[in-house]
Short mmCIF file of C-alpha atoms in Angstrom, two decimals:
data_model
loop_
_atom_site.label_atom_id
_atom_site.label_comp_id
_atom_site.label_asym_id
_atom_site.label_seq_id
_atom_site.Cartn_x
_atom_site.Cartn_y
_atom_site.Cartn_z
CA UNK F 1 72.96 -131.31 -40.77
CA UNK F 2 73.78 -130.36 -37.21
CA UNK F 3 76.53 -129.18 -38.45
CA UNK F 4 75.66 -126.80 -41.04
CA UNK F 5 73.53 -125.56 -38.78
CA UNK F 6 73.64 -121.18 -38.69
CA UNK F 7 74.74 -120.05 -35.65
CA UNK F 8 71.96 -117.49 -35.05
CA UNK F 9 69.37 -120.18 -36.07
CA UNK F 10 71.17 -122.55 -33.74
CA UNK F 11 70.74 -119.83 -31.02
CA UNK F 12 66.73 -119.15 -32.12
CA UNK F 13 66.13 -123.25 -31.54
CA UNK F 14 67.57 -122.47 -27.85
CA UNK F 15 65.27 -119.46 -27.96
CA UNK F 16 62.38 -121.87 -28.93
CA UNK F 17 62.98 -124.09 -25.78
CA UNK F 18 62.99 -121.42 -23.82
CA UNK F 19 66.64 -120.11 -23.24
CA UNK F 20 66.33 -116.46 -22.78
CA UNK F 21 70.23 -115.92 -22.73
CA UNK F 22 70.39 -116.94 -25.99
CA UNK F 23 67.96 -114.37 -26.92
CA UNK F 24 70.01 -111.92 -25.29
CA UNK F 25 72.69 -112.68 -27.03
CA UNK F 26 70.96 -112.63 -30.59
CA UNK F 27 69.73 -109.32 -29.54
CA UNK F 28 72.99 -108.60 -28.93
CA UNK F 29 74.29 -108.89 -32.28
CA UNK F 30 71.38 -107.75 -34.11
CA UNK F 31 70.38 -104.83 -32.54
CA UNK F 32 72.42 -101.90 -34.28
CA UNK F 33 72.42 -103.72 -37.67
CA UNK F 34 68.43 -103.65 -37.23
CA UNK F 35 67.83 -100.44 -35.83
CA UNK F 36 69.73 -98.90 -38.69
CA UNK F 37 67.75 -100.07 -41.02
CA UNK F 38 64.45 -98.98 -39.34
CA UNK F 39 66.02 -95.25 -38.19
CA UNK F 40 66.93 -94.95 -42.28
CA UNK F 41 63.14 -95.64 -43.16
CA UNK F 42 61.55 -94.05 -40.37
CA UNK F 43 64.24 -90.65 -39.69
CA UNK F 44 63.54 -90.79 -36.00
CA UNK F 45 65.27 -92.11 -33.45
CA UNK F 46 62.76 -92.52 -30.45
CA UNK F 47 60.10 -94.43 -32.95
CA UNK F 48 62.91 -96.14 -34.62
CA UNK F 49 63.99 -97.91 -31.17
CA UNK F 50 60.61 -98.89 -30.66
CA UNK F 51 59.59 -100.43 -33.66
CA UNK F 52 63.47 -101.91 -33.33
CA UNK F 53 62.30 -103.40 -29.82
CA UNK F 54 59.23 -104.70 -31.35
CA UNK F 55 61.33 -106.32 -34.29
CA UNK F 56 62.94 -108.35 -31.50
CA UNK F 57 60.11 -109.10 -29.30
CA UNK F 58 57.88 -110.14 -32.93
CA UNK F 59 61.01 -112.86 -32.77
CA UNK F 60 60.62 -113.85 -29.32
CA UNK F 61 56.77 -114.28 -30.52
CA UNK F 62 57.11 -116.26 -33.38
CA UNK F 63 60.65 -118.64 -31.55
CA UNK F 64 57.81 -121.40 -30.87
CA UNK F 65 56.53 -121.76 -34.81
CA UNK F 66 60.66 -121.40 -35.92
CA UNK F 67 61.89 -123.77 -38.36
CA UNK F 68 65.00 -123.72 -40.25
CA UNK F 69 63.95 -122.86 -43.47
CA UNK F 70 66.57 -120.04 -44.15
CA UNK F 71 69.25 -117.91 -42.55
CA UNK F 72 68.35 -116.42 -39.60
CA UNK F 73 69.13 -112.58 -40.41
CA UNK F 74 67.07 -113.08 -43.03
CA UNK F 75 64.04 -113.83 -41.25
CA UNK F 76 65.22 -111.11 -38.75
CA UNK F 77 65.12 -108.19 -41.70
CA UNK F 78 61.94 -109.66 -43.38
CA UNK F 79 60.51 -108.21 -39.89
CA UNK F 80 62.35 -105.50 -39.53
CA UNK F 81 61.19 -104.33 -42.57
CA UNK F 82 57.37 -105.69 -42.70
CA UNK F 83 57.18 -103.42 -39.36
CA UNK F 84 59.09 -100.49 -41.05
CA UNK F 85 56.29 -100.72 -43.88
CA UNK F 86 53.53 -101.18 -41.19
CA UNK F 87 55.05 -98.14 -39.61
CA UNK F 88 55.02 -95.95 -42.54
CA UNK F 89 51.55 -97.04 -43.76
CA UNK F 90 50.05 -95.98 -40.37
CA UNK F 91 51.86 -92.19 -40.55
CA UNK F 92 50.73 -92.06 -43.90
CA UNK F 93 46.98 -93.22 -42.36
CA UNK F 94 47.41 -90.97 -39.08
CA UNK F 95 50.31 -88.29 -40.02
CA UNK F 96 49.71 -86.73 -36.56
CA UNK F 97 50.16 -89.17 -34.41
CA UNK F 98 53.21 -90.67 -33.24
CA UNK F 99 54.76 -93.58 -30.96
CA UNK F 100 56.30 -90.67 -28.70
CA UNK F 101 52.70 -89.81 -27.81
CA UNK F 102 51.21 -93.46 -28.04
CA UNK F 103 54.10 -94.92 -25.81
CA UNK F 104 53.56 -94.29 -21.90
CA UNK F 105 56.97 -93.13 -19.93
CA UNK F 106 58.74 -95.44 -19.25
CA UNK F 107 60.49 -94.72 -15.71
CA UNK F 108 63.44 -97.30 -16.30
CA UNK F 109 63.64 -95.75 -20.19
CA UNK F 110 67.23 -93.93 -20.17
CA UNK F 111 67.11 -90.12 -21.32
CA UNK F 112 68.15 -89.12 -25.05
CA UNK F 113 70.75 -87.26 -24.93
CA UNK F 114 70.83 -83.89 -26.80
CA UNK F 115 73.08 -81.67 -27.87
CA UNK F 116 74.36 -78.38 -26.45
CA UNK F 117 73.22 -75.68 -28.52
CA UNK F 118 75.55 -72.90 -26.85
CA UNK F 119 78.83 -74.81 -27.90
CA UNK F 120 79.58 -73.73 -31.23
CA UNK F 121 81.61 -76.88 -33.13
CA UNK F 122 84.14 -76.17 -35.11
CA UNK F 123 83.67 -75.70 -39.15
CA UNK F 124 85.20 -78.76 -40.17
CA UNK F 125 82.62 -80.45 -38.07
CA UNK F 126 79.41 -78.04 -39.35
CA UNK F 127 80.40 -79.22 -42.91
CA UNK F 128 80.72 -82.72 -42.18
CA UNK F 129 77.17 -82.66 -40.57
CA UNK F 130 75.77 -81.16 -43.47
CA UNK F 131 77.01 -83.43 -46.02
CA UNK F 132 75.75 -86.15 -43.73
CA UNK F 133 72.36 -84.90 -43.61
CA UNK F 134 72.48 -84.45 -47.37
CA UNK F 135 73.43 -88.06 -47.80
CA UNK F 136 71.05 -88.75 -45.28
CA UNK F 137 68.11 -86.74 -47.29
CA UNK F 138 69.32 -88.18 -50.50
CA UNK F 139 68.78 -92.22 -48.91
CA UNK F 140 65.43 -91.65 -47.39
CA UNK F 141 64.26 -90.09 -51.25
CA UNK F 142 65.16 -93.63 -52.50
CA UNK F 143 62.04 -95.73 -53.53
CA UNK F 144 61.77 -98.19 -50.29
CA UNK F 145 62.66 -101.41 -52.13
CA UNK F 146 66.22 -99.78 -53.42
CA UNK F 147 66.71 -98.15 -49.85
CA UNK F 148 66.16 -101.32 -48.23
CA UNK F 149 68.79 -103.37 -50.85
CA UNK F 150 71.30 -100.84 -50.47
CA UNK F 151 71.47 -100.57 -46.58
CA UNK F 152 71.52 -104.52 -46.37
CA UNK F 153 74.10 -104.66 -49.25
CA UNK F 154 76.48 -103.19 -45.96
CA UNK F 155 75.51 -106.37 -43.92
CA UNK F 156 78.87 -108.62 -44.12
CA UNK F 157 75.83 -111.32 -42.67
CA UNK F 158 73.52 -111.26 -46.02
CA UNK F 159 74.57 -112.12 -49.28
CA UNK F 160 72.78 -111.24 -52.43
CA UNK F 161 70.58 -114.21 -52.31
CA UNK F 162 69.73 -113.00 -48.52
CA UNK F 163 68.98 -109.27 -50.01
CA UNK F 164 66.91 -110.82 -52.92
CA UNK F 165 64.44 -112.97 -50.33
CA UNK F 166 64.11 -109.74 -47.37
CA UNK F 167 63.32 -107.37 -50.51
CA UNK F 168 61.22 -109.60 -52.01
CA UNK F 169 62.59 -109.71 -55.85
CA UNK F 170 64.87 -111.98 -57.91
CA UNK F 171 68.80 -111.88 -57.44
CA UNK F 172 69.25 -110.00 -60.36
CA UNK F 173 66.75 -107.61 -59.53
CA UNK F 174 68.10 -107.02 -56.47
CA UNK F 175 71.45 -106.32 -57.85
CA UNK F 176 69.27 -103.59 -60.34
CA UNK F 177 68.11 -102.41 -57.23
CA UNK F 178 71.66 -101.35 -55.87
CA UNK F 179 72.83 -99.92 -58.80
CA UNK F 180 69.90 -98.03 -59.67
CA UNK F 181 69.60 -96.69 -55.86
CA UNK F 182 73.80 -96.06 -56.05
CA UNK F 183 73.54 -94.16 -59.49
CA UNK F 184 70.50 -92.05 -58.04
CA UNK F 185 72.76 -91.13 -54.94
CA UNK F 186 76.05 -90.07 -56.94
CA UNK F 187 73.85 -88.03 -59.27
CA UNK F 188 72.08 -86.42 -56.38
CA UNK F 189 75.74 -86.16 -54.38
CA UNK F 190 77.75 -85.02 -57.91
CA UNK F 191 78.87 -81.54 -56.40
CA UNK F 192 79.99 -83.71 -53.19
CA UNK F 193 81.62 -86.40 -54.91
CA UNK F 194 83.24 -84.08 -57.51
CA UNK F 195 85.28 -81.73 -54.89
CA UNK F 196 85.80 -84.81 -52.94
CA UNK F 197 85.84 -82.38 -49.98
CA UNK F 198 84.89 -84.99 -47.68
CA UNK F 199 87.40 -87.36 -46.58
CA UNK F 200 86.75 -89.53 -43.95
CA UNK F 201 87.11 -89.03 -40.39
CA UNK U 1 79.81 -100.08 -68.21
CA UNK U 2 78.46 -103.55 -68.54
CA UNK U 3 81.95 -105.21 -69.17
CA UNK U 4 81.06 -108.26 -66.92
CA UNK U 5 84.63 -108.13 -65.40
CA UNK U 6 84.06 -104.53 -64.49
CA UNK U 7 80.44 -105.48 -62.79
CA UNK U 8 81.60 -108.60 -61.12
CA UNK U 9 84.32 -106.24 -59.46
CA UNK U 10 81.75 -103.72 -58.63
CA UNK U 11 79.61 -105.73 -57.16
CA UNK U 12 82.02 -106.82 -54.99
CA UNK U 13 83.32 -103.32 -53.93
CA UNK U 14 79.90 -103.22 -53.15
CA UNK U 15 79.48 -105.78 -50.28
CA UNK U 16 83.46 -105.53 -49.24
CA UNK U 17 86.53 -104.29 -49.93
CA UNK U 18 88.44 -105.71 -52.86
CA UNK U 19 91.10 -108.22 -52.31
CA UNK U 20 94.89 -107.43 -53.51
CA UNK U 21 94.19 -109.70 -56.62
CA UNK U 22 91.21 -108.10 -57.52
CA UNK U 23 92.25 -104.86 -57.02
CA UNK U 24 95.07 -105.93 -59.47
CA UNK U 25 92.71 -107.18 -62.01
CA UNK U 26 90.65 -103.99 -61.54
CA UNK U 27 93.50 -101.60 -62.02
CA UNK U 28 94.01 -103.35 -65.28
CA UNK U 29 90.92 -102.75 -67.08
CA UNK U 30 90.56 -99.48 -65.02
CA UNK U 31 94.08 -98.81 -67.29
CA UNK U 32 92.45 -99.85 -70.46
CA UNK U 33 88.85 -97.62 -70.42
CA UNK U 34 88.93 -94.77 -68.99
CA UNK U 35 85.36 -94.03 -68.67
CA UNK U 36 85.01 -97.12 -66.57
CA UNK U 37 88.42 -94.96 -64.30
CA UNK U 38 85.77 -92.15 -64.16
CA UNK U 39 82.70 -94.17 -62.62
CA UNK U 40 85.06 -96.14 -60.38
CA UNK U 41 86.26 -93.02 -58.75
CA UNK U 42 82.26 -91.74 -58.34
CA UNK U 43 81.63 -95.14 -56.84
CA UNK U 44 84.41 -95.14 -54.30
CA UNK U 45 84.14 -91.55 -53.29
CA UNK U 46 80.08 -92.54 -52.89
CA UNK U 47 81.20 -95.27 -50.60
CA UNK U 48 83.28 -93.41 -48.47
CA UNK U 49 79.82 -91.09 -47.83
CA UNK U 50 78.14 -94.05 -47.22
CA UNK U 51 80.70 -95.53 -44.82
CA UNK U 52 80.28 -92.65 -42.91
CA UNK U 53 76.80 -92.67 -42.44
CA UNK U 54 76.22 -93.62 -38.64
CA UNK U 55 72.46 -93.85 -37.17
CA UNK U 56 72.53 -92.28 -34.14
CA UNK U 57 73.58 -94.43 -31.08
CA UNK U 58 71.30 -96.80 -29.84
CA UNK U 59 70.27 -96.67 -26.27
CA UNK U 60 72.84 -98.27 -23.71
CA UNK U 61 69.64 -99.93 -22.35
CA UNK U 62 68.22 -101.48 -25.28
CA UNK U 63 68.54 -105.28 -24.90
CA UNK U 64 67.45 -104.91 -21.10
CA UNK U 65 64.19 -102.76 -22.57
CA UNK U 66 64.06 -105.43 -25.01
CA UNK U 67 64.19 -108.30 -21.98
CA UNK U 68 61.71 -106.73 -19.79
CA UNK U 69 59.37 -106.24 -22.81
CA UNK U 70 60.00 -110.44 -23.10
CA UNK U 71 58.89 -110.93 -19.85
CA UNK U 72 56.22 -108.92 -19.59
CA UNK U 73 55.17 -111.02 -22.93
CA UNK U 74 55.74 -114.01 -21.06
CA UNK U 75 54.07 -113.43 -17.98
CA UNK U 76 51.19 -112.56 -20.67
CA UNK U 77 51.00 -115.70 -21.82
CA UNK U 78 51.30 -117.63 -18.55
CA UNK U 79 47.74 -116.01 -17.75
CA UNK U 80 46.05 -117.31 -20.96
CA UNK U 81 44.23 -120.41 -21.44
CA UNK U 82 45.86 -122.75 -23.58
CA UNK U 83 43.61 -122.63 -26.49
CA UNK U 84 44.69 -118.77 -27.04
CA UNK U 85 47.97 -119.73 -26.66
CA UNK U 86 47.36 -122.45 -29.54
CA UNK U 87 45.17 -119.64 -31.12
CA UNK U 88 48.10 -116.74 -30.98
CA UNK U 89 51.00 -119.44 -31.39
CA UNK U 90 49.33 -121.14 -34.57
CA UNK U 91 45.68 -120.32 -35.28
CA UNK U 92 46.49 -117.00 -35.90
CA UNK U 93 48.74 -118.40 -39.07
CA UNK U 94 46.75 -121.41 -40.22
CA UNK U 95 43.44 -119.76 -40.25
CA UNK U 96 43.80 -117.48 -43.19
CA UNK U 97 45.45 -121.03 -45.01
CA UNK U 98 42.71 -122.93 -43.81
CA UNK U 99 40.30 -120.35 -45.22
CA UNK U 100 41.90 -120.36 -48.59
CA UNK U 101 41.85 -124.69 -48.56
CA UNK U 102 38.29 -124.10 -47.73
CA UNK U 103 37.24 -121.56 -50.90
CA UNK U 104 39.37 -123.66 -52.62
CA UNK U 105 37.17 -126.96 -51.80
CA UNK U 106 34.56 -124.87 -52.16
CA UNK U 107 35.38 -124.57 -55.38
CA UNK U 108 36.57 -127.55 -56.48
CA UNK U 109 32.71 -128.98 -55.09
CA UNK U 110 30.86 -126.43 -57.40
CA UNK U 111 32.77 -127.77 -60.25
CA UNK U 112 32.15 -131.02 -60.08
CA UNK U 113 28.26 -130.69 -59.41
CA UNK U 114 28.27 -128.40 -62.65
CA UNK U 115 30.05 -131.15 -64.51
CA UNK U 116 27.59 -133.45 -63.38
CA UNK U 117 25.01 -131.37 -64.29
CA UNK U 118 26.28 -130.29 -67.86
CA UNK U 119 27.01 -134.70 -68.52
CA UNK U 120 23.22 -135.34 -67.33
CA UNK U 121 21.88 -131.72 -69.73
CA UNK U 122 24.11 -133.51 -72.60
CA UNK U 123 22.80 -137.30 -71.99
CA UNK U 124 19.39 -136.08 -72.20
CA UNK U 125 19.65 -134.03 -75.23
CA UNK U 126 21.76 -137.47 -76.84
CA UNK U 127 18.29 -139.42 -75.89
CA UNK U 128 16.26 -136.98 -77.20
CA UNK U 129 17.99 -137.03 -80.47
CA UNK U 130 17.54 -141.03 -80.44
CA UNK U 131 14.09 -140.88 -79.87
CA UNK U 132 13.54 -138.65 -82.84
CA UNK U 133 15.85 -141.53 -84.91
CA UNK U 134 12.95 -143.90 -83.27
CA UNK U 135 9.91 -142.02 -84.70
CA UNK U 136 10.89 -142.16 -88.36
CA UNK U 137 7.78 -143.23 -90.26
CA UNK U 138 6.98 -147.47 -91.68
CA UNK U 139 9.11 -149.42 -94.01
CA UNK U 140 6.40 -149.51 -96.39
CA UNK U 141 6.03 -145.82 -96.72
CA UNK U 142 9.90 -145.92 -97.92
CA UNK U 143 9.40 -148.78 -100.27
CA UNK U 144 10.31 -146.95 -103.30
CA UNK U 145 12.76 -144.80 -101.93
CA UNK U 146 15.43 -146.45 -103.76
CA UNK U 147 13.69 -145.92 -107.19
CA UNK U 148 13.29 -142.32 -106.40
CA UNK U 149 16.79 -141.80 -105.36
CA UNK U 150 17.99 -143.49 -108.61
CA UNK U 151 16.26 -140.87 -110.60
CA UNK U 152 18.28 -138.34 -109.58
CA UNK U 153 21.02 -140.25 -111.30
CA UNK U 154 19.69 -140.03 -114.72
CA UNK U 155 21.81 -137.90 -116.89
CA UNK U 156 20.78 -134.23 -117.66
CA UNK U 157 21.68 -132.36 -120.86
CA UNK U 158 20.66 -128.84 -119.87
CA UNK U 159 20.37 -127.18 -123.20
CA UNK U 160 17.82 -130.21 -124.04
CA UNK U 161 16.17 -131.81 -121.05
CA UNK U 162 13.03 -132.74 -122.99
CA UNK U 163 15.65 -135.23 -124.88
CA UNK U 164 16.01 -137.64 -122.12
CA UNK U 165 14.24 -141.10 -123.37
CA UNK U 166 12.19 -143.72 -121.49
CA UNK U 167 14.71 -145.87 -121.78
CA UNK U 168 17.27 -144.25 -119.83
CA UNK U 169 14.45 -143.70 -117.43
CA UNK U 170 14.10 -147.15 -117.19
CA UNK U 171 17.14 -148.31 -116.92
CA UNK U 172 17.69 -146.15 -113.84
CA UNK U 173 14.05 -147.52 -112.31
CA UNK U 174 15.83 -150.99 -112.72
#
């Protein structure tokens, strides 16, 4: 058995004694793969790394009742998207509030960098970020189940089987998901992916 | 298109890129419908958008904010007793199970003592019924039931009833 044994879950039974490197190190690996998914839900950076922080400290929490029972990125997504949910159900509860406010400063807390608005980029570059934020606009209108399917269909880590238990739905439901969510974005996209003006970088 | 070939392929194209042998196989039923050419094309030019979707960077500090947001949690829980640690640990996620086992016995009680109750409501009613059987009146009063009975065997003959004789009387008295 040992040696079937998933690499991440063999890390989260060294979490569960107490190793904190191996923590690290599963933070390591996760932590782009799970903030994307909560920035794509949420659309804002600042909250999205703090509901991504929490997503890894919820593990931490939770390392002493771990068992084995199934991958270990897909227990890691169930959270990340139970919180993203959460998240979304208390804006829709309190739309004024928000972490920024709720959060105190953190002095360690690095800035955000912004960007200069005197520099002018170049065209190529203007287009490119507003095909981006179309694509962007078109993923967040997605219903949350096929948003959710479609941005872990990119994780090389979760198969279909992985997609089907984080979402919640039956393999080939899951798959129905994808499509329906990719044939919503090429109708939405059609003018883009028509001219096939945008090549990639 | 729901040729399965074509779906099998796309579903792969959508987790990875193909592999030279299944780009070949592709290429060959692309060759052969050419609507299926048309909705490949959408499908890779809608995965080259997608590829280039980046979140924006994550910050350089994030597993150290992550770390110290550990520690904090675990000097937390040094300062608790160790029934809230119990509590937080496991309490927190048996309770709601234990409260459903609970209804659920709750249940499964209320049931039973109805059952009970409707076999005792049914017993009675099945002695009642007996003790009517019990109250039926003296032999003697039935003595020439029989006779009676037989009487009602004794032929008719409806467009002359007057017509029936003693005898067959009678013979159905005997």
């Amino acid at each position: 058995m040992a040696t079937n044994l998933d690499p991440d879950a063999a890390l989260m039974l060294r979490v569960r004694e107490g190793d904190t490197a191996a923590f690290e190190a599963l933070v390591e690996k996760y932590k782009q793969p799970v903030f994307g998914l909560v920035y794509r839900h949420l659309l804002d950076a600042t909250e999205a790394e703090d509901v991504a922080q929490n997503v890894f400290l919820q593990v931490f929490k939770s390392a002493r009742r771990y068992r084995v029972t199934a991958k270990f990125s897909t227990w890691l997504f169930t959270i990340a998207r139970n919180l993203c949910l959460n998240e979304i159900r208390r804006r829709s509860r309190h739309p004024a509030d928000s972490l920024d406010q709720a959060a105190a400063p953190d002095e360690h807390e690095a800035p955000r960098q912004f960007e200069d608005a005197k520099v002018t980029p170049p065209p190529d570059l203007v287009l490119r970020r507003e095909l981006e934020a179309k694509v962007e606009e078109a993923i967040a209108a997605l219903p949350e189940k096929q948003r959710t399917a479609l941005l872990l269909c990119r994780e090389e880590e979760l198969s279909y089987e992985d997609i089907a238990k984080v979402v919640g739905c039956s393999l080939s439901a899951t798959k129905s998901l994808i499509h329906r969510a990719r044939e919503t974005l090429k109708e939405q996209l059609k003018p883009y992916l028509r001219t096939g003006e945008w090549n990639e970088p | 298109m729901n040729d399965p070939v074509y779906r099998k392929l796309l579903e792969t194209s959508w987790r990875r890129p193909l592999t030279p042998e299944e780009q070949a196989r592709l290429a060959e039923f692309l060759a052969a419908h050419a609507d299926a050419a048309r909705d490949w094309e959408a499908e890779v030019a809608l995965d080259r958008f997608l590829r280039a979707q980046r979140p924006p960077p994550l910050a350089s500090n994030f597993t150290a904010q992550v770390l110290r947001a550990v520690e904090a949690e675990q000097a937390r829980q040094r300062g608790r007793s160790p029934w809230r640690v119990w509590w937080e640990d496991w309490g927190r996620v048996l309770a709601p199970r234990l409260a459903w086992a609970g209804a659920a016995l709750v249940l499964a009680v209320a049931g039973m003592q109805e059952y009970r109750y409707l076999s005792r409501a049914r017993l009675a009613q099945d002695l009642a019924r007996i003790s009517l059987v019990a109250s039926v009146p003296a032999p003697e009063i039935l003595q020439d039931f029989e006779s009676i009975q037989q009487l009602s065997f004794v032929p008719v003959k409806p467009a002359d009833s007057a017509a029936i004789s003693d005898d067959e009387l009678l013979r159905a008295l005997q």
